[in-house]
Amino acid sequence: MSPRFLLLSDVAAELNVTDSQVYHMVRSGELPAIKIGGRGQWRVERTKLEEYIERKYDETAEWVRGNPLVD
């Protein structure tokens, strides 16, 4: 069973991006996350990450439809 909440570094590894890119996505509100503990550590719920990925697939498909490849 996979954990419900992921560290930002886990999210970065999953998306193959840097930790700082994930931090920016969280701070901008693009990727929903929660701040927990006395030190305010960020966590991303696995289901929110999966929803984010699906949303990005939809956005990419829409962009491709609006920007057809022209030879």
PQR file with spaces between the fields and no chain letter, atoms N, CA, C, O and H, PARSE charges and radii, in Angstrom:
ATOM       1  N    MET     1       0.843   -1.181    0.000 -0.4000 1.5000
ATOM       2  CA   MET     1       0.000    0.000    0.000 -0.0000 2.0000
ATOM       3  C    MET     1       0.888    1.243    0.000  0.5500 1.7000
ATOM       4  O    MET     1       1.796    1.365    0.822 -0.5500 1.4000
ATOM       5  N    SER     2       0.624    2.145   -0.908 -0.4000 1.5000
ATOM       6  CA   SER     2       1.424    3.361   -0.989 -0.0000 2.0000
ATOM       7  C    SER     2       0.918    4.388    0.021  0.5500 1.7000
ATOM       8  O    SER     2      -0.259    4.374    0.382 -0.5500 1.4000
ATOM       9  H    SER     2      -0.114    2.045   -1.575  0.4000 1.0000
ATOM      10  N    PRO     3       1.800    5.279    0.480 -0.5600 1.5000
ATOM      11  CA   PRO     3       1.391    6.272    1.470  0.2800 2.0000
ATOM      12  C    PRO     3       0.374    7.255    0.894  0.5500 1.7000
ATOM      13  O    PRO     3       0.373    7.549   -0.301 -0.5500 1.4000
ATOM      14  N    ARG     4      -0.491    7.753    1.778 -0.4000 1.5000
ATOM      15  CA   ARG     4      -1.513    8.712    1.354 -0.0000 2.0000
ATOM      16  C    ARG     4      -0.878   10.055    0.994  0.5500 1.7000
ATOM      17  O    ARG     4      -1.277   10.696    0.022 -0.5500 1.4000
ATOM      18  H    ARG     4      -0.490    7.514    2.749  0.4000 1.0000
ATOM      19  N    PHE     5       0.120   10.479    1.790 -0.4000 1.5000
ATOM      20  CA   PHE     5       0.751   11.777    1.577 -0.0000 2.0000
ATOM      21  C    PHE     5       2.190   11.607    1.118  0.5500 1.7000
ATOM      22  O    PHE     5       2.897   10.709    1.575 -0.5500 1.4000
ATOM      23  H    PHE     5       0.444    9.958    2.580  0.4000 1.0000
ATOM      24  N    LEU     6       2.615   12.477    0.212 -0.4000 1.5000
ATOM      25  CA   LEU     6       3.952   12.424   -0.362 -0.0000 2.0000
ATOM      26  C    LEU     6       4.748   13.668    0.016  0.5500 1.7000
ATOM      27  O    LEU     6       4.197   14.763    0.131 -0.5500 1.4000
ATOM      28  H    LEU     6       2.040   13.207   -0.159  0.4000 1.0000
ATOM      29  N    LEU     7       6.041   13.485    0.205 -0.4000 1.5000
ATOM      30  CA   LEU     7       6.946   14.611    0.364 -0.0000 2.0000
ATOM      31  C    LEU     7       7.068   15.318   -0.983  0.5500 1.7000
ATOM      32  O    LEU     7       6.814   14.719   -2.028 -0.5500 1.4000
ATOM      33  H    LEU     7       6.489   12.596    0.111  0.4000 1.0000
ATOM      34  N    LEU     8       7.453   16.583   -0.958 -0.4000 1.5000
ATOM      35  CA   LEU     8       7.644   17.288   -2.222 -0.0000 2.0000
ATOM      36  C    LEU     8       8.727   16.609   -3.061  0.5500 1.7000
ATOM      37  O    LEU     8       8.649   16.594   -4.290 -0.5500 1.4000
ATOM      38  H    LEU     8       7.659   17.070   -0.109  0.4000 1.0000
ATOM      39  N    SER     9       9.726   16.054   -2.401 -0.4000 1.5000
ATOM      40  CA   SER     9      10.780   15.341   -3.148 -0.0000 2.0000
ATOM      41  C    SER     9      10.237   14.088   -3.824  0.5500 1.7000
ATOM      42  O    SER     9      10.700   13.718   -4.903 -0.5500 1.4000
ATOM      43  H    SER     9       9.790   16.066   -1.403  0.4000 1.0000
ATOM      44  N    ASP    10       9.252   13.425   -3.195 -0.4000 1.5000
ATOM      45  CA   ASP    10       8.617   12.258   -3.816 -0.0000 2.0000
ATOM      46  C    ASP    10       7.825   12.677   -5.055  0.5500 1.7000
ATOM      47  O    ASP    10       7.853   12.003   -6.085 -0.5500 1.4000
ATOM      48  H    ASP    10       8.876   13.726   -2.319  0.4000 1.0000
ATOM      49  N    VAL    11       7.119   13.804   -4.934 -0.4000 1.5000
ATOM      50  CA   VAL    11       6.344   14.332   -6.065 -0.0000 2.0000
ATOM      51  C    VAL    11       7.293   14.699   -7.210  0.5500 1.7000
ATOM      52  O    VAL    11       7.017   14.410   -8.374 -0.5500 1.4000
ATOM      53  H    VAL    11       7.096   14.352   -4.097  0.4000 1.0000
ATOM      54  N    ALA    12       8.415   15.338   -6.861 -0.4000 1.5000
ATOM      55  CA   ALA    12       9.395   15.715   -7.880 -0.0000 2.0000
ATOM      56  C    ALA    12       9.918   14.485   -8.614  0.5500 1.7000
ATOM      57  O    ALA    12      10.056   14.496   -9.837 -0.5500 1.4000
ATOM      58  H    ALA    12       8.639   15.572   -5.915  0.4000 1.0000
ATOM      59  N    ALA    13      10.205   13.434   -7.869 -0.4000 1.5000
ATOM      60  CA   ALA    13      10.687   12.199   -8.499 -0.0000 2.0000
ATOM      61  C    ALA    13       9.613   11.594   -9.398  0.5500 1.7000
ATOM      62  O    ALA    13       9.906   11.111  -10.491 -0.5500 1.4000
ATOM      63  H    ALA    13      10.093   13.425   -6.875  0.4000 1.0000
ATOM      64  N    GLU    14       8.371   11.625   -8.928 -0.4000 1.5000
ATOM      65  CA   GLU    14       7.255   11.063   -9.697 -0.0000 2.0000
ATOM      66  C    GLU    14       7.060   11.809  -11.018  0.5500 1.7000
ATOM      67  O    GLU    14       6.778   11.195  -12.048 -0.5500 1.4000
ATOM      68  H    GLU    14       8.132   12.017   -8.039  0.4000 1.0000
ATOM      69  N    LEU    15       7.213   13.140  -10.984 -0.4000 1.5000
ATOM      70  CA   LEU    15       6.999   13.964  -12.175 -0.0000 2.0000
ATOM      71  C    LEU    15       8.288   14.192  -12.972  0.5500 1.7000
ATOM      72  O    LEU    15       8.261   14.787  -14.049 -0.5500 1.4000
ATOM      73  H    LEU    15       7.442   13.639  -10.149  0.4000 1.0000
ATOM      74  N    ASN    16       9.416   13.712  -12.433 -0.4000 1.5000
ATOM      75  CA   ASN    16      10.718   13.900  -13.065 -0.0000 2.0000
ATOM      76  C    ASN    16      11.043   15.382  -13.260  0.5500 1.7000
ATOM      77  O    ASN    16      11.469   15.804  -14.336 -0.5500 1.4000
ATOM      78  H    ASN    16       9.438   13.228  -11.558  0.4000 1.0000
ATOM      79  N    VAL    17      10.832   16.163  -12.193 -0.4000 1.5000
ATOM      80  CA   VAL    17      11.167   17.584  -12.165 -0.0000 2.0000
ATOM      81  C    VAL    17      11.965   17.847  -10.886  0.5500 1.7000
ATOM      82  O    VAL    17      12.177   16.930  -10.092 -0.5500 1.4000
ATOM      83  H    VAL    17      10.487   15.820  -11.319  0.4000 1.0000
ATOM      84  N    THR    18      12.402   19.073  -10.684 -0.4000 1.5000
ATOM      85  CA   THR    18      13.171   19.395   -9.480 -0.0000 2.0000
ATOM      86  C    THR    18      12.249   19.669   -8.294  0.5500 1.7000
ATOM      87  O    THR    18      11.064   19.960   -8.455 -0.5500 1.4000
ATOM      88  H    THR    18      12.230   19.818  -11.329  0.4000 1.0000
ATOM      89  N    ASP    19      12.826   19.567   -7.107 -0.4000 1.5000
ATOM      90  CA   ASP    19      12.078   19.887   -5.889 -0.0000 2.0000
ATOM      91  C    ASP    19      11.583   21.326   -5.929  0.5500 1.7000
ATOM      92  O    ASP    19      10.459   21.612   -5.518 -0.5500 1.4000
ATOM      93  H    ASP    19      13.789   19.331   -6.977  0.4000 1.0000
ATOM      94  N    SER    20      12.420   22.228   -6.421 -0.4000 1.5000
ATOM      95  CA   SER    20      12.023   23.640   -6.452 -0.0000 2.0000
ATOM      96  C    SER    20      10.857   23.883   -7.413  0.5500 1.7000
ATOM      97  O    SER    20      10.037   24.768   -7.171 -0.5500 1.4000
ATOM      98  H    SER    20      13.334   21.996   -6.754  0.4000 1.0000
ATOM      99  N    GLN    21      10.774   23.115   -8.490 -0.4000 1.5000
ATOM     100  CA   GLN    21       9.630   23.245   -9.400 -0.0000 2.0000
ATOM     101  C    GLN    21       8.347   22.815   -8.699  0.5500 1.7000
ATOM     102  O    GLN    21       7.310   23.459   -8.852 -0.5500 1.4000
ATOM     103  H    GLN    21      11.440   22.396   -8.687  0.4000 1.0000
ATOM     104  N    VAL    22       8.411   21.741   -7.939 -0.4000 1.5000
ATOM     105  CA   VAL    22       7.230   21.279   -7.199 -0.0000 2.0000
ATOM     106  C    VAL    22       6.856   22.308   -6.141  0.5500 1.7000
ATOM     107  O    VAL    22       5.675   22.608   -5.966 -0.5500 1.4000
ATOM     108  H    VAL    22       9.254   21.217   -7.815  0.4000 1.0000
ATOM     109  N    TYR    23       7.837   22.850   -5.437 -0.4000 1.5000
ATOM     110  CA   TYR    23       7.566   23.866   -4.423 -0.0000 2.0000
ATOM     111  C    TYR    23       6.842   25.048   -5.055  0.5500 1.7000
ATOM     112  O    TYR    23       5.882   25.567   -4.484 -0.5500 1.4000
ATOM     113  H    TYR    23       8.796   22.605   -5.579  0.4000 1.0000
ATOM     114  N    HIS    24       7.294   25.476   -6.228 -0.4000 1.5000
ATOM     115  CA   HIS    24       6.636   26.587   -6.927 -0.0000 2.0000
ATOM     116  C    HIS    24       5.195   26.224   -7.315  0.5500 1.7000
ATOM     117  O    HIS    24       4.294   27.052   -7.183 -0.5500 1.4000
ATOM     118  H    HIS    24       8.074   25.055   -6.692  0.4000 1.0000
ATOM     119  N    MET    25       4.977   25.003   -7.789 -0.4000 1.5000
ATOM     120  CA   MET    25       3.622   24.577   -8.158 -0.0000 2.0000
ATOM     121  C    MET    25       2.701   24.589   -6.936  0.5500 1.7000
ATOM     122  O    MET    25       1.531   24.958   -7.036 -0.5500 1.4000
ATOM     123  H    MET    25       5.709   24.330   -7.896  0.4000 1.0000
ATOM     124  N    VAL    26       3.237   24.186   -5.791 -0.4000 1.5000
ATOM     125  CA   VAL    26       2.451   24.179   -4.545 -0.0000 2.0000
ATOM     126  C    VAL    26       2.172   25.609   -4.091  0.5500 1.7000
ATOM     127  O    VAL    26       1.029   25.951   -3.790 -0.5500 1.4000
ATOM     128  H    VAL    26       4.188   23.887   -5.710  0.4000 1.0000
ATOM     129  N    ARG    27       3.204   26.442   -4.039 -0.4000 1.5000
ATOM     130  CA   ARG    27       3.044   27.816   -3.543 -0.0000 2.0000
ATOM     131  C    ARG    27       2.150   28.655   -4.449  0.5500 1.7000
ATOM     132  O    ARG    27       1.480   29.573   -3.976 -0.5500 1.4000
ATOM     133  H    ARG    27       4.133   26.165   -4.284  0.4000 1.0000
ATOM     134  N    SER    28       2.132   28.350   -5.743 -0.4000 1.5000
ATOM     135  CA   SER    28       1.286   29.100   -6.668 -0.0000 2.0000
ATOM     136  C    SER    28      -0.163   28.615   -6.652  0.5500 1.7000
ATOM     137  O    SER    28      -1.049   29.264   -7.209 -0.5500 1.4000
ATOM     138  H    SER    28       2.676   27.604   -6.127  0.4000 1.0000
ATOM     139  N    GLY    29      -0.396   27.467   -6.007 -0.4000 1.5000
ATOM     140  CA   GLY    29      -1.746   26.908   -5.971 -0.0000 2.0000
ATOM     141  C    GLY    29      -2.052   25.966   -7.117  0.5500 1.7000
ATOM     142  O    GLY    29      -3.150   25.414   -7.192 -0.5500 1.4000
ATOM     143  H    GLY    29       0.324   26.940   -5.554  0.4000 1.0000
ATOM     144  N    GLU    30      -1.103   25.779   -8.003 -0.4000 1.5000
ATOM     145  CA   GLU    30      -1.307   24.888   -9.146 -0.0000 2.0000
ATOM     146  C    GLU    30      -1.483   23.434   -8.697  0.5500 1.7000
ATOM     147  O    GLU    30      -2.281   22.693   -9.270 -0.5500 1.4000
ATOM     148  H    GLU    30      -0.211   26.228   -7.943  0.4000 1.0000
ATOM     149  N    LEU    31      -0.739   23.040   -7.678 -0.4000 1.5000
ATOM     150  CA   LEU    31      -0.804   21.684   -7.138 -0.0000 2.0000
ATOM     151  C    LEU    31      -1.249   21.775   -5.677  0.5500 1.7000
ATOM     152  O    LEU    31      -0.514   22.310   -4.847 -0.5500 1.4000
ATOM     153  H    LEU    31      -0.091   23.643   -7.212  0.4000 1.0000
ATOM     154  N    PRO    32      -2.432   21.265   -5.349 -0.5600 1.5000
ATOM     155  CA   PRO    32      -2.919   21.341   -3.971  0.2800 2.0000
ATOM     156  C    PRO    32      -2.022   20.564   -3.002  0.5500 1.7000
ATOM     157  O    PRO    32      -1.576   19.456   -3.300 -0.5500 1.4000
ATOM     158  N    ALA    33      -1.771   21.163   -1.850 -0.4000 1.5000
ATOM     159  CA   ALA    33      -0.937   20.535   -0.823 -0.0000 2.0000
ATOM     160  C    ALA    33      -1.371   21.067    0.545  0.5500 1.7000
ATOM     161  O    ALA    33      -2.129   22.032    0.644 -0.5500 1.4000
ATOM     162  H    ALA    33      -2.134   22.063   -1.608  0.4000 1.0000
ATOM     163  N    ILE    34      -0.877   20.422    1.578 -0.4000 1.5000
ATOM     164  CA   ILE    34      -1.137   20.882    2.938 -0.0000 2.0000
ATOM     165  C    ILE    34       0.200   21.125    3.633  0.5500 1.7000
ATOM     166  O    ILE    34       1.220   20.527    3.291 -0.5500 1.4000
ATOM     167  H    ILE    34      -0.261   19.639    1.497  0.4000 1.0000
ATOM     168  N    LYS    35       0.166   22.011    4.608 -0.4000 1.5000
ATOM     169  CA   LYS    35       1.346   22.320    5.405 -0.0000 2.0000
ATOM     170  C    LYS    35       1.088   21.755    6.793  0.5500 1.7000
ATOM     171  O    LYS    35       0.086   22.093    7.423 -0.5500 1.4000
ATOM     172  H    LYS    35      -0.663   22.498    4.885  0.4000 1.0000
ATOM     173  N    ILE    36       1.979   20.900    7.273 -0.4000 1.5000
ATOM     174  CA   ILE    36       1.747   20.226    8.550 -0.0000 2.0000
ATOM     175  C    ILE    36       2.949   20.371    9.478  0.5500 1.7000
ATOM     176  O    ILE    36       4.056   20.691    9.044 -0.5500 1.4000
ATOM     177  H    ILE    36       2.792   20.625    6.761  0.4000 1.0000
ATOM     178  N    GLY    37       2.708   20.131   10.746 -0.4000 1.5000
ATOM     179  CA   GLY    37       3.776   20.104   11.732 -0.0000 2.0000
ATOM     180  C    GLY    37       4.268   21.480   12.130  0.5500 1.7000
ATOM     181  O    GLY    37       3.960   22.486   11.491 -0.5500 1.4000
ATOM     182  H    GLY    37       1.809   19.871   11.098  0.4000 1.0000
ATOM     183  N    GLY    38       5.035   21.496   13.196 -0.4000 1.5000
ATOM     184  CA   GLY    38       5.573   22.729   13.725 -0.0000 2.0000
ATOM     185  C    GLY    38       6.526   23.437   12.786  0.5500 1.7000
ATOM     186  O    GLY    38       6.666   24.659   12.843 -0.5500 1.4000
ATOM     187  H    GLY    38       5.285   20.679   13.716  0.4000 1.0000
ATOM     188  N    ARG    39       7.180   22.684   11.928 -0.4000 1.5000
ATOM     189  CA   ARG    39       8.124   23.262   10.973 -0.0000 2.0000
ATOM     190  C    ARG    39       7.469   23.586    9.638  0.5500 1.7000
ATOM     191  O    ARG    39       8.137   24.065    8.721 -0.5500 1.4000
ATOM     192  H    ARG    39       7.066   21.691   11.881  0.4000 1.0000
ATOM     193  N    GLY    40       6.173   23.330    9.521 -0.4000 1.5000
ATOM     194  CA   GLY    40       5.445   23.666    8.307 -0.0000 2.0000
ATOM     195  C    GLY    40       5.903   22.924    7.080  0.5500 1.7000
ATOM     196  O    GLY    40       6.160   23.533    6.041 -0.5500 1.4000
ATOM     197  H    GLY    40       5.631   22.941   10.266  0.4000 1.0000
ATOM     198  N    GLN    41       6.008   21.613    7.186 -0.4000 1.5000
ATOM     199  CA   GLN    41       6.429   20.808    6.050 -0.0000 2.0000
ATOM     200  C    GLN    41       5.248   20.557    5.116  0.5500 1.7000
ATOM     201  O    GLN    41       4.129   20.304    5.562 -0.5500 1.4000
ATOM     202  H    GLN    41       5.798   21.119    8.030  0.4000 1.0000
ATOM     203  N    TRP    42       5.514   20.629    3.834 -0.4000 1.5000
ATOM     204  CA   TRP    42       4.486   20.431    2.816 -0.0000 2.0000
ATOM     205  C    TRP    42       4.290   18.953    2.525  0.5500 1.7000
ATOM     206  O    TRP    42       5.243   18.174    2.509 -0.5500 1.4000
ATOM     207  H    TRP    42       6.423   20.835    3.472  0.4000 1.0000
ATOM     208  N    ARG    43       3.028   18.581    2.295 -0.4000 1.5000
ATOM     209  CA   ARG    43       2.680   17.230    1.877 -0.0000 2.0000
ATOM     210  C    ARG    43       1.622   17.322    0.774  0.5500 1.7000
ATOM     211  O    ARG    43       0.734   18.174    0.810 -0.5500 1.4000
ATOM     212  H    ARG    43       2.254   19.213    2.309  0.4000 1.0000
ATOM     213  N    VAL    44       1.740   16.434   -0.192 -0.4000 1.5000
ATOM     214  CA   VAL    44       0.783   16.362   -1.303 -0.0000 2.0000
ATOM     215  C    VAL    44       0.076   15.015   -1.206  0.5500 1.7000
ATOM     216  O    VAL    44       0.714   13.964   -1.152 -0.5500 1.4000
ATOM     217  H    VAL    44       2.462   15.742   -0.222  0.4000 1.0000
ATOM     218  N    GLU    45      -1.235   15.066   -1.183 -0.4000 1.5000
ATOM     219  CA   GLU    45      -2.006   13.827   -1.128 -0.0000 2.0000
ATOM     220  C    GLU    45      -1.904   13.132   -2.486  0.5500 1.7000
ATOM     221  O    GLU    45      -2.027   13.768   -3.533 -0.5500 1.4000
ATOM     222  H    GLU    45      -1.754   15.919   -1.227  0.4000 1.0000
ATOM     223  N    ARG    46      -1.680   11.827   -2.452 -0.4000 1.5000
ATOM     224  CA   ARG    46      -1.502   11.060   -3.688 -0.0000 2.0000
ATOM     225  C    ARG    46      -2.675   11.271   -4.658  0.5500 1.7000
ATOM     226  O    ARG    46      -2.460   11.411   -5.862 -0.5500 1.4000
ATOM     227  H    ARG    46      -1.581   11.310   -1.601  0.4000 1.0000
ATOM     228  N    THR    47      -3.896   11.294   -4.148 -0.4000 1.5000
ATOM     229  CA   THR    47      -5.051   11.488   -5.043 -0.0000 2.0000
ATOM     230  C    THR    47      -5.011   12.856   -5.710  0.5500 1.7000
ATOM     231  O    THR    47      -5.408   12.992   -6.867 -0.5500 1.4000
ATOM     232  H    THR    47      -4.070   11.180   -3.170  0.4000 1.0000
ATOM     233  N    LYS    48      -4.528   13.885   -4.980 -0.4000 1.5000
ATOM     234  CA   LYS    48      -4.413   15.232   -5.569 -0.0000 2.0000
ATOM     235  C    LYS    48      -3.353   15.242   -6.665  0.5500 1.7000
ATOM     236  O    LYS    48      -3.514   15.920   -7.680 -0.5500 1.4000
ATOM     237  H    LYS    48      -4.206   13.774   -4.040  0.4000 1.0000
ATOM     238  N    LEU    49      -2.276   14.497   -6.464 -0.4000 1.5000
ATOM     239  CA   LEU    49      -1.255   14.397   -7.496 -0.0000 2.0000
ATOM     240  C    LEU    49      -1.815   13.716   -8.739  0.5500 1.7000
ATOM     241  O    LEU    49      -1.564   14.168   -9.856 -0.5500 1.4000
ATOM     242  H    LEU    49      -2.145   13.947   -5.639  0.4000 1.0000
ATOM     243  N    GLU    50      -2.564   12.643   -8.560 -0.4000 1.5000
ATOM     244  CA   GLU    50      -3.163   11.944   -9.704 -0.0000 2.0000
ATOM     245  C    GLU    50      -4.158   12.848  -10.432  0.5500 1.7000
ATOM     246  O    GLU    50      -4.210   12.841  -11.661 -0.5500 1.4000
ATOM     247  H    GLU    50      -2.768   12.276   -7.653  0.4000 1.0000
ATOM     248  N    GLU    51      -4.948   13.628   -9.685 -0.4000 1.5000
ATOM     249  CA   GLU    51      -5.879   14.582  -10.303 -0.0000 2.0000
ATOM     250  C    GLU    51      -5.113   15.647  -11.086  0.5500 1.7000
ATOM     251  O    GLU    51      -5.517   16.037  -12.181 -0.5500 1.4000
ATOM     252  H    GLU    51      -4.905   13.634   -8.686  0.4000 1.0000
ATOM     253  N    TYR    52      -4.010   16.110  -10.514 -0.4000 1.5000
ATOM     254  CA   TYR    52      -3.171   17.111  -11.184 -0.0000 2.0000
ATOM     255  C    TYR    52      -2.646   16.555  -12.515  0.5500 1.7000
ATOM     256  O    TYR    52      -2.677   17.241  -13.537 -0.5500 1.4000
ATOM     257  H    TYR    52      -3.682   15.793   -9.624  0.4000 1.0000
ATOM     258  N    ILE    53      -2.173   15.326  -12.494 -0.4000 1.5000
ATOM     259  CA   ILE    53      -1.643   14.704  -13.714 -0.0000 2.0000
ATOM     260  C    ILE    53      -2.750   14.582  -14.765  0.5500 1.7000
ATOM     261  O    ILE    53      -2.522   14.894  -15.934 -0.5500 1.4000
ATOM     262  H    ILE    53      -2.148   14.768  -11.665  0.4000 1.0000
ATOM     263  N    GLU    54      -3.921   14.144  -14.375 -0.4000 1.5000
ATOM     264  CA   GLU    54      -5.048   14.040  -15.319 -0.0000 2.0000
ATOM     265  C    GLU    54      -5.406   15.406  -15.892  0.5500 1.7000
ATOM     266  O    GLU    54      -5.677   15.533  -17.086 -0.5500 1.4000
ATOM     267  H    GLU    54      -4.107   13.891  -13.425  0.4000 1.0000
ATOM     268  N    ARG    55      -5.407   16.434  -15.030 -0.4000 1.5000
ATOM     269  CA   ARG    55      -5.711   17.795  -15.484 -0.0000 2.0000
ATOM     270  C    ARG    55      -4.678   18.249  -16.509  0.5500 1.7000
ATOM     271  O    ARG    55      -5.025   18.897  -17.497 -0.5500 1.4000
ATOM     272  H    ARG    55      -5.187   16.330  -14.060  0.4000 1.0000
ATOM     273  N    LYS    56      -3.425   17.916  -16.282 -0.4000 1.5000
ATOM     274  CA   LYS    56      -2.375   18.300  -17.225 -0.0000 2.0000
ATOM     275  C    LYS    56      -2.518   17.573  -18.556  0.5500 1.7000
ATOM     276  O    LYS    56      -2.248   18.145  -19.612 -0.5500 1.4000
ATOM     277  H    LYS    56      -3.143   17.389  -15.480  0.4000 1.0000
ATOM     278  N    TYR    57      -2.941   16.312  -18.508 -0.4000 1.5000
ATOM     279  CA   TYR    57      -3.218   15.591  -19.760 -0.0000 2.0000
ATOM     280  C    TYR    57      -4.330   16.287  -20.537  0.5500 1.7000
ATOM     281  O    TYR    57      -4.221   16.468  -21.749 -0.5500 1.4000
ATOM     282  H    TYR    57      -3.161   15.847  -17.651  0.4000 1.0000
ATOM     283  N    ASP    58      -5.398   16.678  -19.847 -0.4000 1.5000
ATOM     284  CA   ASP    58      -6.508   17.379  -20.495 -0.0000 2.0000
ATOM     285  C    ASP    58      -6.060   18.714  -21.086  0.5500 1.7000
ATOM     286  O    ASP    58      -6.409   19.045  -22.219 -0.5500 1.4000
ATOM     287  H    ASP    58      -5.487   16.531  -18.862  0.4000 1.0000
ATOM     288  N    GLU    59      -5.287   19.476  -20.314 -0.4000 1.5000
ATOM     289  CA   GLU    59      -4.794   20.769  -20.793 -0.0000 2.0000
ATOM     290  C    GLU    59      -3.880   20.591  -22.000  0.5500 1.7000
ATOM     291  O    GLU    59      -3.938   21.380  -22.944 -0.5500 1.4000
ATOM     292  H    GLU    59      -5.004   19.207  -19.394  0.4000 1.0000
ATOM     293  N    THR    60      -3.051   19.580  -21.976 -0.4000 1.5000
ATOM     294  CA   THR    60      -2.150   19.324  -23.096 -0.0000 2.0000
ATOM     295  C    THR    60      -2.926   18.926  -24.345  0.5500 1.7000
ATOM     296  O    THR    60      -2.620   19.387  -25.445 -0.5500 1.4000
ATOM     297  H    THR    60      -3.004   18.940  -21.210  0.4000 1.0000
ATOM     298  N    ALA    61      -3.935   18.065  -24.175 -0.4000 1.5000
ATOM     299  CA   ALA    61      -4.756   17.644  -25.318 -0.0000 2.0000
ATOM     300  C    ALA    61      -5.475   18.846  -25.930  0.5500 1.7000
ATOM     301  O    ALA    61      -5.571   18.960  -27.152 -0.5500 1.4000
ATOM     302  H    ALA    61      -4.183   17.690  -23.282  0.4000 1.0000
ATOM     303  N    GLU    62      -5.975   19.733  -25.086 -0.4000 1.5000
ATOM     304  CA   GLU    62      -6.649   20.935  -25.579 -0.0000 2.0000
ATOM     305  C    GLU    62      -5.662   21.831  -26.326  0.5500 1.7000
ATOM     306  O    GLU    62      -5.995   22.385  -27.373 -0.5500 1.4000
ATOM     307  H    GLU    62      -5.897   19.641  -24.093  0.4000 1.0000
ATOM     308  N    TRP    63      -4.458   21.973  -25.793 -0.4000 1.5000
ATOM     309  CA   TRP    63      -3.441   22.784  -26.452 -0.0000 2.0000
ATOM     310  C    TRP    63      -3.074   22.193  -27.812  0.5500 1.7000
ATOM     311  O    TRP    63      -2.922   22.928  -28.788 -0.5500 1.4000
ATOM     312  H    TRP    63      -4.187   21.523  -24.942  0.4000 1.0000
ATOM     313  N    VAL    64      -2.933   20.881  -27.880 -0.4000 1.5000
ATOM     314  CA   VAL    64      -2.583   20.208  -29.138 -0.0000 2.0000
ATOM     315  C    VAL    64      -3.680   20.431  -30.177  0.5500 1.7000
ATOM     316  O    VAL    64      -3.391   20.685  -31.346 -0.5500 1.4000
ATOM     317  H    VAL    64      -3.057   20.284  -27.087  0.4000 1.0000
ATOM     318  N    ARG    65      -4.930   20.336  -29.750 -0.4000 1.5000
ATOM     319  CA   ARG    65      -6.045   20.571  -30.687 -0.0000 2.0000
ATOM     320  C    ARG    65      -6.012   22.008  -31.219  0.5500 1.7000
ATOM     321  O    ARG    65      -6.320   22.241  -32.388 -0.5500 1.4000
ATOM     322  H    ARG    65      -5.165   20.130  -28.800  0.4000 1.0000
ATOM     323  N    GLY    66      -5.648   22.952  -30.385 -0.4000 1.5000
ATOM     324  CA   GLY    66      -5.614   24.360  -30.795 -0.0000 2.0000
ATOM     325  C    GLY    66      -4.351   24.752  -31.522  0.5500 1.7000
ATOM     326  O    GLY    66      -4.276   25.844  -32.085 -0.5500 1.4000
ATOM     327  H    GLY    66      -5.398   22.763  -29.435  0.4000 1.0000
ATOM     328  N    ASN    67      -3.357   23.887  -31.521 -0.4000 1.5000
ATOM     329  CA   ASN    67      -2.070   24.177  -32.159 -0.0000 2.0000
ATOM     330  C    ASN    67      -1.640   22.992  -33.016  0.5500 1.7000
ATOM     331  O    ASN    67      -0.675   22.302  -32.687 -0.5500 1.4000
ATOM     332  H    ASN    67      -3.418   23.000  -31.064  0.4000 1.0000
ATOM     333  N    PRO    68      -2.352   22.759  -34.109 -0.5600 1.5000
ATOM     334  CA   PRO    68      -2.054   21.574  -34.917  0.2800 2.0000
ATOM     335  C    PRO    68      -0.659   21.671  -35.534  0.5500 1.7000
ATOM     336  O    PRO    68      -0.158   22.751  -35.846 -0.5500 1.4000
ATOM     337  N    LEU    69      -0.066   20.504  -35.693 -0.4000 1.5000
ATOM     338  CA   LEU    69       1.242   20.410  -36.325 -0.0000 2.0000
ATOM     339  C    LEU    69       1.059   20.629  -37.824  0.5500 1.7000
ATOM     340  O    LEU    69       0.304   19.907  -38.474 -0.5500 1.4000
ATOM     341  H    LEU    69      -0.474   19.627  -35.440  0.4000 1.0000
ATOM     342  N    VAL    70       1.743   21.616  -38.363 -0.4000 1.5000
ATOM     343  CA   VAL    70       1.608   21.960  -39.774 -0.0000 2.0000
ATOM     344  C    VAL    70       2.926   21.690  -40.470  0.5500 1.7000
ATOM     345  O    VAL    70       3.977   22.153  -40.028 -0.5500 1.4000
ATOM     346  H    VAL    70       2.357   22.203  -37.835  0.4000 1.0000
ATOM     347  N    ASP    71       2.870   20.938  -41.562 -0.4000 1.5000
ATOM     348  CA   ASP    71       4.099   20.652  -42.339 -0.0000 2.0000
ATOM     349  C    ASP    71       4.331   21.700  -43.391  0.5500 1.7000
ATOM     350  O    ASP    71       5.310   21.622  -44.133 -0.5500 1.4000
ATOM     351  H    ASP    71       2.016   20.561  -41.921  0.4000 1.0000
